[in-house]
Coordinates of C-alpha atoms in Angstrom, one line a residue:
G1103 CA 85.9 121.9 97.0
V1104 CA 84.5 123.2 100.3
N1105 CA 86.9 123.1 103.2
A1106 CA 85.8 120.8 106.0
A1107 CA 88.9 121.0 108.2
I1108 CA 92.0 123.1 108.0
F1109 CA 95.4 122.0 109.3
S1110 CA 97.2 124.9 111.1
P1111 CA 99.8 124.6 113.9
S1112 CA 99.6 128.3 114.6
G1113 CA 96.1 129.4 113.7
G1114 CA 97.0 130.7 110.3
F1115 CA 96.2 128.9 107.0
I1116 CA 99.3 127.1 105.6
G1117 CA 97.7 125.6 102.5
I1118 CA 96.7 122.1 104.0
A1119 CA 93.0 121.3 104.4
F1120 CA 90.4 118.5 104.0
A1121 CA 87.8 119.4 101.5
I1122 CA 84.5 118.0 100.3
P1123 CA 84.4 117.7 96.5
A1124 CA 82.5 120.4 94.8
E1125 CA 80.4 117.9 92.9
T1126 CA 79.3 116.3 96.1
V1127 CA 78.4 119.7 97.6
K1128 CA 76.4 120.5 94.5
L1129 CA 74.3 117.4 94.8
V1130 CA 73.6 117.9 98.5
V1131 CA 72.6 121.5 98.0
E1132 CA 70.2 120.6 95.2
Q1133 CA 68.5 117.9 97.4
L1134 CA 68.2 120.2 100.3
K1135 CA 66.6 122.9 98.2
E1136 CA 64.1 120.4 96.6
K1137 CA 63.3 118.1 99.4
G1138 CA 64.7 119.6 102.6
S1139 CA 66.8 116.5 103.4
I1140 CA 69.5 114.3 101.8
I1141 CA 68.2 111.1 100.2
R1142 CA 70.7 108.6 98.9
G1143 CA 70.5 105.5 96.9
W1144 CA 71.1 102.2 98.8
L1145 CA 72.3 98.7 97.8
G1146 CA 72.3 97.0 101.2
V1147 CA 75.7 95.3 101.2
Q1148 CA 78.8 95.1 103.4
I1149 CA 81.7 95.8 101.0
Q1150 CA 85.4 96.2 101.2
T1151 CA 88.2 97.2 98.8
V1152 CA 90.0 94.5 96.8
T1153 CA 93.5 94.8 98.1
P1154 CA 96.5 93.3 96.3
E1155 CA 96.5 90.4 98.9
I1156 CA 92.8 89.7 98.3
A1157 CA 93.4 89.9 94.5
E1158 CA 96.3 87.4 94.7
S1159 CA 94.2 85.0 96.8
L1160 CA 91.4 85.1 94.2
G1161 CA 93.8 84.8 91.2
L1162 CA 93.0 88.3 89.9
K1163 CA 95.4 90.3 87.8
K1164 CA 94.4 93.7 89.2
A1165 CA 93.3 94.9 92.7
E1166 CA 90.2 96.7 91.6
G1167 CA 86.5 96.8 92.5
A1168 CA 84.5 96.3 95.7
L1169 CA 84.3 92.9 97.3
V1170 CA 80.9 91.9 98.8
A1171 CA 81.4 90.6 102.3
E1172 CA 77.7 90.1 102.9
P1173 CA 74.4 91.2 101.3
Q1174 CA 71.9 92.2 104.0
P1175 CA 68.5 90.3 104.1
G1176 CA 65.6 92.0 102.3
T1177 CA 67.7 94.6 100.6
P1178 CA 67.9 95.6 97.0
A1179 CA 71.2 93.7 96.7
M1180 CA 69.7 90.5 98.1
K1181 CA 66.7 90.8 95.8
A1182 CA 68.9 91.2 92.8
G1183 CA 70.9 88.1 93.6
I1184 CA 74.2 89.6 94.8
K1185 CA 76.1 87.0 96.8
S1186 CA 78.9 87.1 99.3
G1187 CA 82.2 86.9 97.5
D1188 CA 81.0 88.8 94.4
I1189 CA 83.3 91.6 93.2
I1190 CA 81.4 94.6 91.9
S1191 CA 83.5 95.9 89.0
S1192 CA 81.3 98.5 87.3
V1193 CA 78.1 100.5 87.7
N1194 CA 76.3 101.3 84.5
D1195 CA 79.5 100.4 82.6
Q1196 CA 81.5 102.8 84.7
P1197 CA 84.5 101.1 86.3
V1198 CA 84.5 100.8 90.1
K1199 CA 88.0 101.5 91.6
D1200 CA 87.3 100.5 95.2
S1201 CA 84.6 100.3 97.9
R1202 CA 84.6 104.0 98.4
D1203 CA 84.1 104.7 94.7
L1204 CA 81.2 102.3 94.7
A1205 CA 79.6 104.0 97.7
R1206 CA 79.9 107.4 96.1
K1207 CA 78.4 106.1 92.8
I1208 CA 75.4 104.5 94.6
A1209 CA 74.8 107.4 97.0
G1210 CA 74.7 109.8 94.1
M1211 CA 71.7 108.2 92.6
P1212 CA 68.1 108.6 93.8
P1213 CA 66.1 105.7 95.3
G1214 CA 64.2 103.8 92.6
T1215 CA 66.9 104.1 90.0
S1216 CA 67.5 100.9 88.1
I1217 CA 71.2 100.2 87.5
K1218 CA 73.4 97.6 85.9
L1219 CA 76.1 96.1 88.1
G1220 CA 79.1 94.4 86.5
T1221 CA 80.3 91.7 88.8
L1222 CA 82.8 88.8 89.0
R1223 CA 81.6 85.6 90.6
N1224 CA 84.1 82.8 90.9
G1225 CA 86.2 84.6 88.3
Q1226 CA 83.3 84.7 85.7
P1227 CA 81.7 88.0 84.6
K1228 CA 78.0 88.5 85.4
T1229 CA 75.7 91.5 85.0
L1230 CA 73.0 92.1 87.5
T1231 CA 70.1 94.6 87.4
V1232 CA 69.4 96.3 90.7
T1233 CA 66.7 98.8 91.7
L1234 CA 68.1 101.0 94.4
G1235 CA 66.4 101.5 97.7
E1236 CA 66.6 104.5 100.1
L1237 CA 69.5 104.6 102.5
P1238 CA 68.0 104.1 106.0
N1239 CA 68.7 106.6 108.7
T1240 CA 70.1 104.1 111.3
P1241 CA 73.1 104.5 113.5
A1242 CA 76.1 102.3 112.8
R1243 CA 76.5 99.3 115.1
A1244 CA 79.8 98.9 116.9
E1245 CA 81.7 95.7 116.5
S1246 CA 81.7 93.3 119.4
R1247 CA 83.9 90.3 120.0
Q1248 CA 83.5 87.7 122.7
Q1249 CA 86.5 88.1 124.9
P1250 CA 88.4 85.0 125.8
S1251 CA 87.6 85.3 129.4
E1252 CA 83.9 85.2 128.6
R1253 CA 84.0 81.9 126.8
P1254 CA 84.0 78.5 128.4
N1255 CA 87.1 76.3 127.8
A1256 CA 86.8 74.5 124.4
P1257 CA 89.3 72.1 122.8
S1258 CA 91.3 74.1 120.2
E1259 CA 93.7 73.2 117.5
E1260 CA 96.5 75.0 115.6
T1261 CA 96.0 75.1 111.9
G1262 CA 99.3 76.5 110.5
L1263 CA 97.9 80.1 110.2
G1264 CA 99.3 81.3 113.5
L1265 CA 96.0 80.9 115.4
S1266 CA 94.1 78.3 117.4
L1267 CA 90.5 77.4 116.6
A1268 CA 87.5 75.6 118.0
P1269 CA 84.2 74.6 116.4
A1270 CA 81.7 77.5 116.9
R1271 CA 79.0 75.1 118.1
K1272 CA 81.2 74.2 121.1
V1273 CA 81.6 77.8 122.2
A1274 CA 78.8 79.6 123.9
G1275 CA 77.3 82.5 122.0
A1276 CA 79.3 81.8 118.8
G1277 CA 76.5 80.3 116.8
S1278 CA 76.3 77.0 115.0
Q1279 CA 78.4 77.7 111.9
G1280 CA 82.1 78.3 111.5
V1281 CA 85.1 78.0 113.8
V1282 CA 86.0 80.4 116.6
V1283 CA 89.5 81.9 116.9
T1284 CA 90.5 81.1 120.5
Q1285 CA 94.1 82.3 120.4
V1286 CA 96.3 84.3 118.0
D1287 CA 100.1 84.2 117.8
P1288 CA 101.1 87.9 118.2
G1289 CA 103.9 87.4 115.7
G1290 CA 102.0 85.3 113.2
H1291 CA 100.5 86.1 109.8
A1292 CA 96.9 85.9 111.2
A1293 CA 97.6 88.7 113.7
D1294 CA 99.3 90.8 111.0
S1295 CA 96.2 90.3 108.9
G1296 CA 93.9 91.7 111.7
L1297 CA 92.4 88.5 113.1
D1298 CA 91.8 88.4 116.8
A1299 CA 90.4 86.0 119.5
G1300 CA 86.6 85.9 119.2
D1301 CA 86.4 86.2 115.5
V1302 CA 84.4 83.5 113.7
I1303 CA 85.8 82.1 110.5
L1304 CA 83.0 81.1 108.2
E1305 CA 84.8 80.2 105.0
V1306 CA 88.4 79.5 103.8
G1307 CA 89.2 79.6 100.2
G1308 CA 85.5 80.0 99.3
K1309 CA 84.5 76.8 101.2
P1310 CA 82.4 76.7 104.4
V1311 CA 84.4 75.5 107.5
N1312 CA 83.0 74.1 110.7
T1313 CA 86.0 72.3 112.3
P1314 CA 89.8 73.1 112.6
T1315 CA 90.3 70.1 110.2
D1316 CA 88.2 71.8 107.6
V1317 CA 90.4 74.9 107.9
R1318 CA 93.6 72.9 107.7
N1319 CA 92.4 71.0 104.6
A1320 CA 91.4 74.3 102.8
V1321 CA 94.8 75.9 103.6
N1322 CA 96.6 72.8 102.3
E1323 CA 94.5 72.9 99.1
A1324 CA 95.5 76.5 98.6
R1325 CA 99.1 75.6 99.1
G1326 CA 98.7 72.8 96.6
H1327 CA 97.6 75.4 94.0
A1328 CA 100.8 77.4 94.7
K1329 CA 98.9 80.2 96.3
H1330 CA 100.8 82.6 98.6
T1331 CA 97.6 83.8 100.5
V1332 CA 94.3 82.2 101.4
L1333 CA 91.1 84.2 101.7
L1334 CA 89.0 83.9 104.9
R1335 CA 85.5 85.1 105.4
V1336 CA 85.3 86.3 109.0
K1337 CA 82.5 87.5 111.2
T1338 CA 83.2 89.9 114.0
G1339 CA 80.1 90.8 116.0
Q1340 CA 77.5 91.7 113.5
N1341 CA 79.9 92.6 110.7
T1342 CA 81.4 90.2 108.1
R1343 CA 84.6 90.8 106.1
F1344 CA 87.2 89.0 104.0
V1345 CA 90.7 88.6 105.3
A1346 CA 93.7 87.5 103.1
V1347 CA 96.3 85.6 105.2
P1348 CA 99.7 84.7 103.9
I1349 CA 100.4 80.9 103.9
G1350 CA 104.0 80.9 102.6

């Protein structure tokens, strides 16, 4: 590989460094020679790695693949029929280990390439054909949460997850779908899972929720199926992700 950063407490090389894989460097150099810029393939999805907790909540035997949090409108992913909650398990029959592996595979193909994506949807295998687009050169947007002090008082309810919720439609600026996290128990499972006040919960256990009662019912249903974790689809600012929360 090519060293990108070298760790040295004294100024001399001690054998520890961060390196860019030689294969990646080779592809970049070839593109720079041919086109003068780096052009990467693009799916247009927000993805995350399938953690052991997420795998357990979905009833999967292995924590592998990339979980689609949200396909972006008008993108190759959306046009191909990729949906939130799909797990991308392979690209052209090559296994996908995690979200980073998927990103590398897609970025290494030129725009216009037609690929086969192996996916799992509700536990069932499904193959989709996608024509890659070109990765747009746009800066990443920072996440933004509504701070509790910015929100008007809204009636909230505890749901057994270590957080209090209020319907999004009753909280200014939170939208019309989902429930807003108004308070999080610092020592609870929700806080340990990374949830914070201002997050909007859109789904629990794969079901849309719009009231604290919806959340409570979905959690109780998961408990009824002897699950130890429940999967929440959460929106923070402009970004959407899945969060697995223990339910005991």
